[in-house]
């Protein structure tokens, strides 16, 4: 795959790990999810792996040793959590009112219970999926007409048009951006952490 300009910009802004992340069996992951995945996400995972940007944005990856950062585990968990909320009357985001539309998580906001999703629309190519931010502890959804890599880059640069990420912008205010792998963040035992990410 040819490197995307946004990925090159992200690498300059926030250096990836010195050691390459584990390789991903994309065919297996996509088969389990029932859909192909965007090229920018695949390149992001292949360069960084599962982990945390500026202690704030946790990138999910297939087959991560830690459930909290495993793409498939979180997709299953979020499906169940959201289905439960919608059953008791919480409003769906407008994009999900289209027949056949669904959402898939690709990242979460550490410490906030908030998730970043793709809006998966029927017949739409994965590279055209856009981002939905859900605050997690409440019903608010924020749509972004961009892919995951461009959104992540904008968040780290402070140019994303978002009402969220205040802790990153107002408290951490990093002068240098840092990525920490899931192994570094959770510990290197490799044991899958099966506790749920949140109870909302």
mmCIF file with all atom_site columns, C-alpha atoms in Angstrom:
data_model
loop_
_atom_site.group_PDB
_atom_site.id
_atom_site.type_symbol
_atom_site.label_atom_id
_atom_site.label_alt_id
_atom_site.label_comp_id
_atom_site.label_asym_id
_atom_site.label_entity_id
_atom_site.label_seq_id
_atom_site.pdbx_PDB_ins_code
_atom_site.Cartn_x
_atom_site.Cartn_y
_atom_site.Cartn_z
_atom_site.occupancy
_atom_site.B_iso_or_equiv
_atom_site.pdbx_formal_charge
_atom_site.auth_seq_id
_atom_site.auth_comp_id
_atom_site.auth_asym_id
_atom_site.auth_atom_id
_atom_site.pdbx_PDB_model_num
ATOM 1   C CA . UNK A 1 1   ? 0.000   0.000   0.000  1.00 0.00 ? 1   UNK A CA 1
ATOM 2   C CA . UNK A 1 2   ? 1.207   3.503   -0.763 1.00 0.00 ? 2   UNK A CA 1
ATOM 3   C CA . UNK A 1 3   ? 1.632   5.697   2.312  1.00 0.00 ? 3   UNK A CA 1
ATOM 4   C CA . UNK A 1 4   ? -1.102  8.264   2.704  1.00 0.00 ? 4   UNK A CA 1
ATOM 5   C CA . UNK A 1 5   ? -0.049  11.936  3.030  1.00 0.00 ? 5   UNK A CA 1
ATOM 6   C CA . UNK A 1 6   ? -1.989  12.207  6.299  1.00 0.00 ? 6   UNK A CA 1
ATOM 7   C CA . UNK A 1 7   ? -0.095  9.212   7.669  1.00 0.00 ? 7   UNK A CA 1
ATOM 8   C CA . UNK A 1 8   ? 3.236   10.825  6.782  1.00 0.00 ? 8   UNK A CA 1
ATOM 9   C CA . UNK A 1 9   ? 2.093   13.978  8.588  1.00 0.00 ? 9   UNK A CA 1
ATOM 10  C CA . UNK A 1 10  ? 1.032   11.974  11.628 1.00 0.00 ? 10  UNK A CA 1
ATOM 11  C CA . UNK A 1 11  ? 4.364   10.122  11.747 1.00 0.00 ? 11  UNK A CA 1
ATOM 12  C CA . UNK A 1 12  ? 6.218   13.442  11.719 1.00 0.00 ? 12  UNK A CA 1
ATOM 13  C CA . UNK A 1 13  ? 3.951   14.832  14.423 1.00 0.00 ? 13  UNK A CA 1
ATOM 14  C CA . UNK A 1 14  ? 3.843   11.747  16.639 1.00 0.00 ? 14  UNK A CA 1
ATOM 15  C CA . UNK A 1 15  ? 6.596   9.160   16.049 1.00 0.00 ? 15  UNK A CA 1
ATOM 16  C CA . UNK A 1 16  ? 5.436   5.533   15.926 1.00 0.00 ? 16  UNK A CA 1
ATOM 17  C CA . UNK A 1 17  ? 7.079   2.777   18.019 1.00 0.00 ? 17  UNK A CA 1
ATOM 18  C CA . UNK A 1 18  ? 10.637  1.896   17.099 1.00 0.00 ? 18  UNK A CA 1
ATOM 19  C CA . UNK A 1 19  ? 9.675   -1.776  16.865 1.00 0.00 ? 19  UNK A CA 1
ATOM 20  C CA . UNK A 1 20  ? 7.033   -2.635  14.252 1.00 0.00 ? 20  UNK A CA 1
ATOM 21  C CA . UNK A 1 21  ? 3.684   -3.702  15.725 1.00 0.00 ? 21  UNK A CA 1
ATOM 22  C CA . UNK A 1 22  ? 2.447   -7.283  15.300 1.00 0.00 ? 22  UNK A CA 1
ATOM 23  C CA . UNK A 1 23  ? 1.246   -8.095  11.791 1.00 0.00 ? 23  UNK A CA 1
ATOM 24  C CA . UNK A 1 24  ? -2.517  -8.283  11.291 1.00 0.00 ? 24  UNK A CA 1
ATOM 25  C CA . UNK A 1 25  ? -4.443  -10.919 9.375  1.00 0.00 ? 25  UNK A CA 1
ATOM 26  C CA . UNK A 1 26  ? -6.778  -8.432  7.721  1.00 0.00 ? 26  UNK A CA 1
ATOM 27  C CA . UNK A 1 27  ? -8.749  -11.070 5.839  1.00 0.00 ? 27  UNK A CA 1
ATOM 28  C CA . UNK A 1 28  ? -9.558  -12.846 9.102  1.00 0.00 ? 28  UNK A CA 1
ATOM 29  C CA . UNK A 1 29  ? -10.447 -9.603  10.898 1.00 0.00 ? 29  UNK A CA 1
ATOM 30  C CA . UNK A 1 30  ? -12.670 -8.383  8.075  1.00 0.00 ? 30  UNK A CA 1
ATOM 31  C CA . UNK A 1 31  ? -14.341 -11.778 7.844  1.00 0.00 ? 31  UNK A CA 1
ATOM 32  C CA . UNK A 1 32  ? -15.152 -11.685 11.562 1.00 0.00 ? 32  UNK A CA 1
ATOM 33  C CA . UNK A 1 33  ? -16.554 -8.151  11.277 1.00 0.00 ? 33  UNK A CA 1
ATOM 34  C CA . UNK A 1 34  ? -18.471 -8.922  8.094  1.00 0.00 ? 34  UNK A CA 1
ATOM 35  C CA . UNK A 1 35  ? -17.000 -5.962  6.231  1.00 0.00 ? 35  UNK A CA 1
ATOM 36  C CA . UNK A 1 36  ? -13.819 -4.644  4.671  1.00 0.00 ? 36  UNK A CA 1
ATOM 37  C CA . UNK A 1 37  ? -12.002 -1.894  6.593  1.00 0.00 ? 37  UNK A CA 1
ATOM 38  C CA . UNK A 1 38  ? -10.702 1.503   5.418  1.00 0.00 ? 38  UNK A CA 1
ATOM 39  C CA . UNK A 1 39  ? -7.198  1.686   3.938  1.00 0.00 ? 39  UNK A CA 1
ATOM 40  C CA . UNK A 1 40  ? -6.216  4.613   6.183  1.00 0.00 ? 40  UNK A CA 1
ATOM 41  C CA . UNK A 1 41  ? -7.103  2.604   9.287  1.00 0.00 ? 41  UNK A CA 1
ATOM 42  C CA . UNK A 1 42  ? -5.082  -0.387  8.095  1.00 0.00 ? 42  UNK A CA 1
ATOM 43  C CA . UNK A 1 43  ? -2.035  1.801   7.481  1.00 0.00 ? 43  UNK A CA 1
ATOM 44  C CA . UNK A 1 44  ? -2.491  3.429   10.881 1.00 0.00 ? 44  UNK A CA 1
ATOM 45  C CA . UNK A 1 45  ? -2.557  0.052   12.620 1.00 0.00 ? 45  UNK A CA 1
ATOM 46  C CA . UNK A 1 46  ? 0.349   -1.288  10.563 1.00 0.00 ? 46  UNK A CA 1
ATOM 47  C CA . UNK A 1 47  ? 2.497   1.692   11.552 1.00 0.00 ? 47  UNK A CA 1
ATOM 48  C CA . UNK A 1 48  ? 1.454   2.130   15.210 1.00 0.00 ? 48  UNK A CA 1
ATOM 49  C CA . UNK A 1 49  ? -0.479  -0.920  16.399 1.00 0.00 ? 49  UNK A CA 1
ATOM 50  C CA . UNK A 1 50  ? -2.910  -0.727  19.297 1.00 0.00 ? 50  UNK A CA 1
ATOM 51  C CA . UNK A 1 51  ? -2.113  2.002   21.782 1.00 0.00 ? 51  UNK A CA 1
ATOM 52  C CA . UNK A 1 52  ? -2.556  5.543   23.005 1.00 0.00 ? 52  UNK A CA 1
ATOM 53  C CA . UNK A 1 53  ? -1.906  8.905   21.374 1.00 0.00 ? 53  UNK A CA 1
ATOM 54  C CA . UNK A 1 54  ? -1.072  11.579  23.942 1.00 0.00 ? 54  UNK A CA 1
ATOM 55  C CA . UNK A 1 55  ? -2.643  9.459   26.711 1.00 0.00 ? 55  UNK A CA 1
ATOM 56  C CA . UNK A 1 56  ? -5.982  10.380  25.167 1.00 0.00 ? 56  UNK A CA 1
ATOM 57  C CA . UNK A 1 57  ? -6.978  8.578   21.963 1.00 0.00 ? 57  UNK A CA 1
ATOM 58  C CA . UNK A 1 58  ? -6.761  4.795   22.236 1.00 0.00 ? 58  UNK A CA 1
ATOM 59  C CA . UNK A 1 59  ? -6.446  3.132   18.826 1.00 0.00 ? 59  UNK A CA 1
ATOM 60  C CA . UNK A 1 60  ? -8.093  -0.286  18.543 1.00 0.00 ? 60  UNK A CA 1
ATOM 61  C CA . UNK A 1 61  ? -6.453  -3.056  16.512 1.00 0.00 ? 61  UNK A CA 1
ATOM 62  C CA . UNK A 1 62  ? -7.468  -6.618  15.594 1.00 0.00 ? 62  UNK A CA 1
ATOM 63  C CA . UNK A 1 63  ? -6.060  -9.375  17.825 1.00 0.00 ? 63  UNK A CA 1
ATOM 64  C CA . UNK A 1 64  ? -4.696  -7.016  20.467 1.00 0.00 ? 64  UNK A CA 1
ATOM 65  C CA . UNK A 1 65  ? -3.642  -8.945  23.578 1.00 0.00 ? 65  UNK A CA 1
ATOM 66  C CA . UNK A 1 66  ? -5.753  -6.579  25.670 1.00 0.00 ? 66  UNK A CA 1
ATOM 67  C CA . UNK A 1 67  ? -9.525  -6.650  25.274 1.00 0.00 ? 67  UNK A CA 1
ATOM 68  C CA . UNK A 1 68  ? -9.814  -2.908  25.848 1.00 0.00 ? 68  UNK A CA 1
ATOM 69  C CA . UNK A 1 69  ? -7.820  -2.250  22.665 1.00 0.00 ? 69  UNK A CA 1
ATOM 70  C CA . UNK A 1 70  ? -9.005  -5.208  20.588 1.00 0.00 ? 70  UNK A CA 1
ATOM 71  C CA . UNK A 1 71  ? -11.107 -4.117  17.607 1.00 0.00 ? 71  UNK A CA 1
ATOM 72  C CA . UNK A 1 72  ? -13.314 -7.199  17.436 1.00 0.00 ? 72  UNK A CA 1
ATOM 73  C CA . UNK A 1 73  ? -13.879 -7.427  21.192 1.00 0.00 ? 73  UNK A CA 1
ATOM 74  C CA . UNK A 1 74  ? -14.870 -3.769  21.388 1.00 0.00 ? 74  UNK A CA 1
ATOM 75  C CA . UNK A 1 75  ? -17.116 -4.034  18.327 1.00 0.00 ? 75  UNK A CA 1
ATOM 76  C CA . UNK A 1 76  ? -19.017 -6.846  20.039 1.00 0.00 ? 76  UNK A CA 1
ATOM 77  C CA . UNK A 1 77  ? -19.147 -5.054  23.386 1.00 0.00 ? 77  UNK A CA 1
ATOM 78  C CA . UNK A 1 78  ? -20.290 -1.722  21.939 1.00 0.00 ? 78  UNK A CA 1
ATOM 79  C CA . UNK A 1 79  ? -22.997 -3.449  19.851 1.00 0.00 ? 79  UNK A CA 1
ATOM 80  C CA . UNK A 1 80  ? -24.428 -4.894  23.053 1.00 0.00 ? 80  UNK A CA 1
ATOM 81  C CA . UNK A 1 81  ? -24.130 -1.700  25.088 1.00 0.00 ? 81  UNK A CA 1
ATOM 82  C CA . UNK A 1 82  ? -25.725 0.494   22.432 1.00 0.00 ? 82  UNK A CA 1
ATOM 83  C CA . UNK A 1 83  ? -28.490 -1.999  21.639 1.00 0.00 ? 83  UNK A CA 1
ATOM 84  C CA . UNK A 1 84  ? -29.414 -1.935  25.319 1.00 0.00 ? 84  UNK A CA 1
ATOM 85  C CA . UNK A 1 85  ? -29.496 1.860   25.417 1.00 0.00 ? 85  UNK A CA 1
ATOM 86  C CA . UNK A 1 86  ? -31.604 2.107   22.276 1.00 0.00 ? 86  UNK A CA 1
ATOM 87  C CA . UNK A 1 87  ? -34.048 -0.469  23.637 1.00 0.00 ? 87  UNK A CA 1
ATOM 88  C CA . UNK A 1 88  ? -34.761 1.776   26.621 1.00 0.00 ? 88  UNK A CA 1
ATOM 89  C CA . UNK A 1 89  ? -35.363 4.798   24.408 1.00 0.00 ? 89  UNK A CA 1
ATOM 90  C CA . UNK A 1 90  ? -32.026 6.573   23.941 1.00 0.00 ? 90  UNK A CA 1
ATOM 91  C CA . UNK A 1 91  ? -32.000 8.309   20.563 1.00 0.00 ? 91  UNK A CA 1
ATOM 92  C CA . UNK A 1 92  ? -29.953 6.879   17.722 1.00 0.00 ? 92  UNK A CA 1
ATOM 93  C CA . UNK A 1 93  ? -27.695 9.264   15.798 1.00 0.00 ? 93  UNK A CA 1
ATOM 94  C CA . UNK A 1 94  ? -29.344 10.420  12.541 1.00 0.00 ? 94  UNK A CA 1
ATOM 95  C CA . UNK A 1 95  ? -26.936 8.415   10.372 1.00 0.00 ? 95  UNK A CA 1
ATOM 96  C CA . UNK A 1 96  ? -28.226 5.156   11.853 1.00 0.00 ? 96  UNK A CA 1
ATOM 97  C CA . UNK A 1 97  ? -31.811 5.843   10.850 1.00 0.00 ? 97  UNK A CA 1
ATOM 98  C CA . UNK A 1 98  ? -30.917 4.724   7.310  1.00 0.00 ? 98  UNK A CA 1
ATOM 99  C CA . UNK A 1 99  ? -31.890 1.099   6.714  1.00 0.00 ? 99  UNK A CA 1
ATOM 100 C CA . UNK A 1 100 ? -28.849 -1.176  6.899  1.00 0.00 ? 100 UNK A CA 1
ATOM 101 C CA . UNK A 1 101 ? -26.552 1.417   8.471  1.00 0.00 ? 101 UNK A CA 1
ATOM 102 C CA . UNK A 1 102 ? -24.353 0.389   11.403 1.00 0.00 ? 102 UNK A CA 1
ATOM 103 C CA . UNK A 1 103 ? -21.426 1.694   13.389 1.00 0.00 ? 103 UNK A CA 1
ATOM 104 C CA . UNK A 1 104 ? -18.058 0.174   14.224 1.00 0.00 ? 104 UNK A CA 1
ATOM 105 C CA . UNK A 1 105 ? -15.671 1.486   16.893 1.00 0.00 ? 105 UNK A CA 1
ATOM 106 C CA . UNK A 1 106 ? -12.085 2.241   15.919 1.00 0.00 ? 106 UNK A CA 1
ATOM 107 C CA . UNK A 1 107 ? -10.865 4.188   18.963 1.00 0.00 ? 107 UNK A CA 1
ATOM 108 C CA . UNK A 1 108 ? -11.940 5.476   22.360 1.00 0.00 ? 108 UNK A CA 1
ATOM 109 C CA . UNK A 1 109 ? -11.109 8.461   24.535 1.00 0.00 ? 109 UNK A CA 1
ATOM 110 C CA . UNK A 1 110 ? -9.173  7.250   27.552 1.00 0.00 ? 110 UNK A CA 1
ATOM 111 C CA . UNK A 1 111 ? -10.769 8.122   30.879 1.00 0.00 ? 111 UNK A CA 1
ATOM 112 C CA . UNK A 1 112 ? -13.928 9.552   29.330 1.00 0.00 ? 112 UNK A CA 1
ATOM 113 C CA . UNK A 1 113 ? -15.913 6.463   28.328 1.00 0.00 ? 113 UNK A CA 1
ATOM 114 C CA . UNK A 1 114 ? -16.319 8.085   24.908 1.00 0.00 ? 114 UNK A CA 1
ATOM 115 C CA . UNK A 1 115 ? -15.897 6.196   21.630 1.00 0.00 ? 115 UNK A CA 1
ATOM 116 C CA . UNK A 1 116 ? -14.995 7.045   18.068 1.00 0.00 ? 116 UNK A CA 1
ATOM 117 C CA . UNK A 1 117 ? -16.937 5.068   15.481 1.00 0.00 ? 117 UNK A CA 1
ATOM 118 C CA . UNK A 1 118 ? -17.191 4.725   11.746 1.00 0.00 ? 118 UNK A CA 1
ATOM 119 C CA . UNK A 1 119 ? -20.629 5.280   10.245 1.00 0.00 ? 119 UNK A CA 1
ATOM 120 C CA . UNK A 1 120 ? -21.019 2.271   7.941  1.00 0.00 ? 120 UNK A CA 1
ATOM 121 C CA . UNK A 1 121 ? -23.648 2.954   5.301  1.00 0.00 ? 121 UNK A CA 1
ATOM 122 C CA . UNK A 1 122 ? -25.013 0.275   2.928  1.00 0.00 ? 122 UNK A CA 1
ATOM 123 C CA . UNK A 1 123 ? -23.255 0.250   -0.433 1.00 0.00 ? 123 UNK A CA 1
ATOM 124 C CA . UNK A 1 124 ? -20.616 2.749   0.681  1.00 0.00 ? 124 UNK A CA 1
ATOM 125 C CA . UNK A 1 125 ? -16.922 1.887   0.234  1.00 0.00 ? 125 UNK A CA 1
ATOM 126 C CA . UNK A 1 126 ? -15.021 1.684   3.549  1.00 0.00 ? 126 UNK A CA 1
ATOM 127 C CA . UNK A 1 127 ? -12.659 4.455   2.423  1.00 0.00 ? 127 UNK A CA 1
ATOM 128 C CA . UNK A 1 128 ? -15.706 6.750   2.359  1.00 0.00 ? 128 UNK A CA 1
ATOM 129 C CA . UNK A 1 129 ? -16.781 5.994   5.939  1.00 0.00 ? 129 UNK A CA 1
ATOM 130 C CA . UNK A 1 130 ? -16.952 9.020   8.206  1.00 0.00 ? 130 UNK A CA 1
ATOM 131 C CA . UNK A 1 131 ? -16.416 9.449   11.948 1.00 0.00 ? 131 UNK A CA 1
ATOM 132 C CA . UNK A 1 132 ? -19.002 9.611   14.723 1.00 0.00 ? 132 UNK A CA 1
ATOM 133 C CA . UNK A 1 133 ? -17.959 10.635  18.240 1.00 0.00 ? 133 UNK A CA 1
ATOM 134 C CA . UNK A 1 134 ? -20.184 9.459   21.101 1.00 0.00 ? 134 UNK A CA 1
ATOM 135 C CA . UNK A 1 135 ? -19.624 10.966  24.529 1.00 0.00 ? 135 UNK A CA 1
ATOM 136 C CA . UNK A 1 136 ? -20.208 7.574   26.154 1.00 0.00 ? 136 UNK A CA 1
ATOM 137 C CA . UNK A 1 137 ? -21.641 8.817   29.433 1.00 0.00 ? 137 UNK A CA 1
ATOM 138 C CA . UNK A 1 138 ? -24.533 10.477  27.640 1.00 0.00 ? 138 UNK A CA 1
ATOM 139 C CA . UNK A 1 139 ? -26.635 10.452  24.483 1.00 0.00 ? 139 UNK A CA 1
ATOM 140 C CA . UNK A 1 140 ? -24.764 13.076  22.440 1.00 0.00 ? 140 UNK A CA 1
ATOM 141 C CA . UNK A 1 141 ? -23.247 12.180  19.080 1.00 0.00 ? 141 UNK A CA 1
ATOM 142 C CA . UNK A 1 142 ? -20.944 14.412  17.038 1.00 0.00 ? 142 UNK A CA 1
ATOM 143 C CA . UNK A 1 143 ? -20.560 13.638  13.299 1.00 0.00 ? 143 UNK A CA 1
ATOM 144 C CA . UNK A 1 144 ? -17.363 14.418  11.386 1.00 0.00 ? 144 UNK A CA 1
ATOM 145 C CA . UNK A 1 145 ? -17.267 14.311  7.601  1.00 0.00 ? 145 UNK A CA 1
ATOM 146 C CA . UNK A 1 146 ? -13.799 12.781  7.456  1.00 0.00 ? 146 UNK A CA 1
ATOM 147 C CA . UNK A 1 147 ? -11.989 9.469   7.776  1.00 0.00 ? 147 UNK A CA 1
ATOM 148 C CA . UNK A 1 148 ? -10.368 8.165   10.948 1.00 0.00 ? 148 UNK A CA 1
ATOM 149 C CA . UNK A 1 149 ? -6.776  9.077   10.103 1.00 0.00 ? 149 UNK A CA 1
ATOM 150 C CA . UNK A 1 150 ? -7.578  12.665  9.117  1.00 0.00 ? 150 UNK A CA 1
ATOM 151 C CA . UNK A 1 151 ? -9.709  13.061  12.244 1.00 0.00 ? 151 UNK A CA 1
ATOM 152 C CA . UNK A 1 152 ? -6.975  11.702  14.533 1.00 0.00 ? 152 UNK A CA 1
ATOM 153 C CA . UNK A 1 153 ? -4.419  14.029  12.942 1.00 0.00 ? 153 UNK A CA 1
ATOM 154 C CA . UNK A 1 154 ? -6.732  17.017  13.424 1.00 0.00 ? 154 UNK A CA 1
ATOM 155 C CA . UNK A 1 155 ? -7.319  16.102  17.079 1.00 0.00 ? 155 UNK A CA 1
ATOM 156 C CA . UNK A 1 156 ? -3.591  15.943  17.802 1.00 0.00 ? 156 UNK A CA 1
ATOM 157 C CA . UNK A 1 157 ? -2.955  19.205  15.938 1.00 0.00 ? 157 UNK A CA 1
ATOM 158 C CA . UNK A 1 158 ? -5.821  20.898  17.762 1.00 0.00 ? 158 UNK A CA 1
ATOM 159 C CA . UNK A 1 159 ? -7.648  21.748  14.530 1.00 0.00 ? 159 UNK A CA 1
ATOM 160 C CA . UNK A 1 160 ? -10.576 19.316  14.832 1.00 0.00 ? 160 UNK A CA 1
ATOM 161 C CA . UNK A 1 161 ? -13.964 21.021  14.961 1.00 0.00 ? 161 UNK A CA 1
ATOM 162 C CA . UNK A 1 162 ? -15.138 19.241  18.089 1.00 0.00 ? 162 UNK A CA 1
ATOM 163 C CA . UNK A 1 163 ? -16.704 20.084  21.413 1.00 0.00 ? 163 UNK A CA 1
ATOM 164 C CA . UNK A 1 164 ? -14.676 17.324  23.052 1.00 0.00 ? 164 UNK A CA 1
ATOM 165 C CA . UNK A 1 165 ? -11.018 16.507  23.906 1.00 0.00 ? 165 UNK A CA 1
ATOM 166 C CA . UNK A 1 166 ? -10.880 19.402  26.375 1.00 0.00 ? 166 UNK A CA 1
ATOM 167 C CA . UNK A 1 167 ? -8.521  17.452  28.652 1.00 0.00 ? 167 UNK A CA 1
ATOM 168 C CA . UNK A 1 168 ? -6.013  17.126  25.835 1.00 0.00 ? 168 UNK A CA 1
ATOM 169 C CA . UNK A 1 169 ? -6.278  20.753  24.733 1.00 0.00 ? 169 UNK A CA 1
ATOM 170 C CA . UNK A 1 170 ? -6.680  22.478  28.099 1.00 0.00 ? 170 UNK A CA 1
ATOM 171 C CA . UNK A 1 171 ? -4.866  20.264  30.614 1.00 0.00 ? 171 UNK A CA 1
ATOM 172 C CA . UNK A 1 172 ? -2.228  18.135  28.895 1.00 0.00 ? 172 UNK A CA 1
ATOM 173 C CA . UNK A 1 173 ? -1.346  20.716  26.205 1.00 0.00 ? 173 UNK A CA 1
ATOM 174 C CA . UNK A 1 174 ? 1.468   18.531  24.844 1.00 0.00 ? 174 UNK A CA 1
ATOM 175 C CA . UNK A 1 175 ? 4.367   20.318  23.168 1.00 0.00 ? 175 UNK A CA 1
ATOM 176 C CA . UNK A 1 176 ? 5.565   16.987  21.773 1.00 0.00 ? 176 UNK A CA 1
ATOM 177 C CA . UNK A 1 177 ? 3.162   14.237  20.827 1.00 0.00 ? 177 UNK A CA 1
ATOM 178 C CA . UNK A 1 178 ? 3.726   10.727  22.111 1.00 0.00 ? 178 UNK A CA 1
ATOM 179 C CA . UNK A 1 179 ? 2.375   7.287   21.258 1.00 0.00 ? 179 UNK A CA 1
ATOM 180 C CA . UNK A 1 180 ? 2.408   4.510   23.861 1.00 0.00 ? 180 UNK A CA 1
ATOM 181 C CA . UNK A 1 181 ? 1.675   0.931   22.811 1.00 0.00 ? 181 UNK A CA 1
ATOM 182 C CA . UNK A 1 182 ? -1.044  -1.073  24.537 1.00 0.00 ? 182 UNK A CA 1
ATOM 183 C CA . UNK A 1 183 ? 1.670   -3.347  25.955 1.00 0.00 ? 183 UNK A CA 1
ATOM 184 C CA . UNK A 1 184 ? 3.411   -0.357  27.524 1.00 0.00 ? 184 UNK A CA 1
ATOM 185 C CA . UNK A 1 185 ? 0.150   1.083   28.819 1.00 0.00 ? 185 UNK A CA 1
ATOM 186 C CA . UNK A 1 186 ? -1.357  -2.074  30.307 1.00 0.00 ? 186 UNK A CA 1
ATOM 187 C CA . UNK A 1 187 ? 1.815   -4.055  31.032 1.00 0.00 ? 187 UNK A CA 1
ATOM 188 C CA . UNK A 1 188 ? 3.668   -6.560  28.899 1.00 0.00 ? 188 UNK A CA 1
ATOM 189 C CA . UNK A 1 189 ? 2.273   -9.819  30.313 1.00 0.00 ? 189 UNK A CA 1
ATOM 190 C CA . UNK A 1 190 ? 0.175   -10.362 27.164 1.00 0.00 ? 190 UNK A CA 1
ATOM 191 C CA . UNK A 1 191 ? -2.781  -11.478 29.316 1.00 0.00 ? 191 UNK A CA 1
ATOM 192 C CA . UNK A 1 192 ? -6.117  -10.474 27.836 1.00 0.00 ? 192 UNK A CA 1
ATOM 193 C CA . UNK A 1 193 ? -7.881  -8.065  30.159 1.00 0.00 ? 193 UNK A CA 1
ATOM 194 C CA . UNK A 1 194 ? -11.517 -9.162  30.065 1.00 0.00 ? 194 UNK A CA 1
ATOM 195 C CA . UNK A 1 195 ? -12.955 -6.417  32.250 1.00 0.00 ? 195 UNK A CA 1
ATOM 196 C CA . UNK A 1 196 ? -15.441 -4.228  30.341 1.00 0.00 ? 196 UNK A CA 1
ATOM 197 C CA . UNK A 1 197 ? -14.174 -0.813  29.287 1.00 0.00 ? 197 UNK A CA 1
ATOM 198 C CA . UNK A 1 198 ? -17.205 0.957   30.726 1.00 0.00 ? 198 UNK A CA 1
ATOM 199 C CA . UNK A 1 199 ? -20.540 0.148   32.269 1.00 0.00 ? 199 UNK A CA 1
ATOM 200 C CA . UNK A 1 200 ? -22.674 2.722   30.427 1.00 0.00 ? 200 UNK A CA 1
#
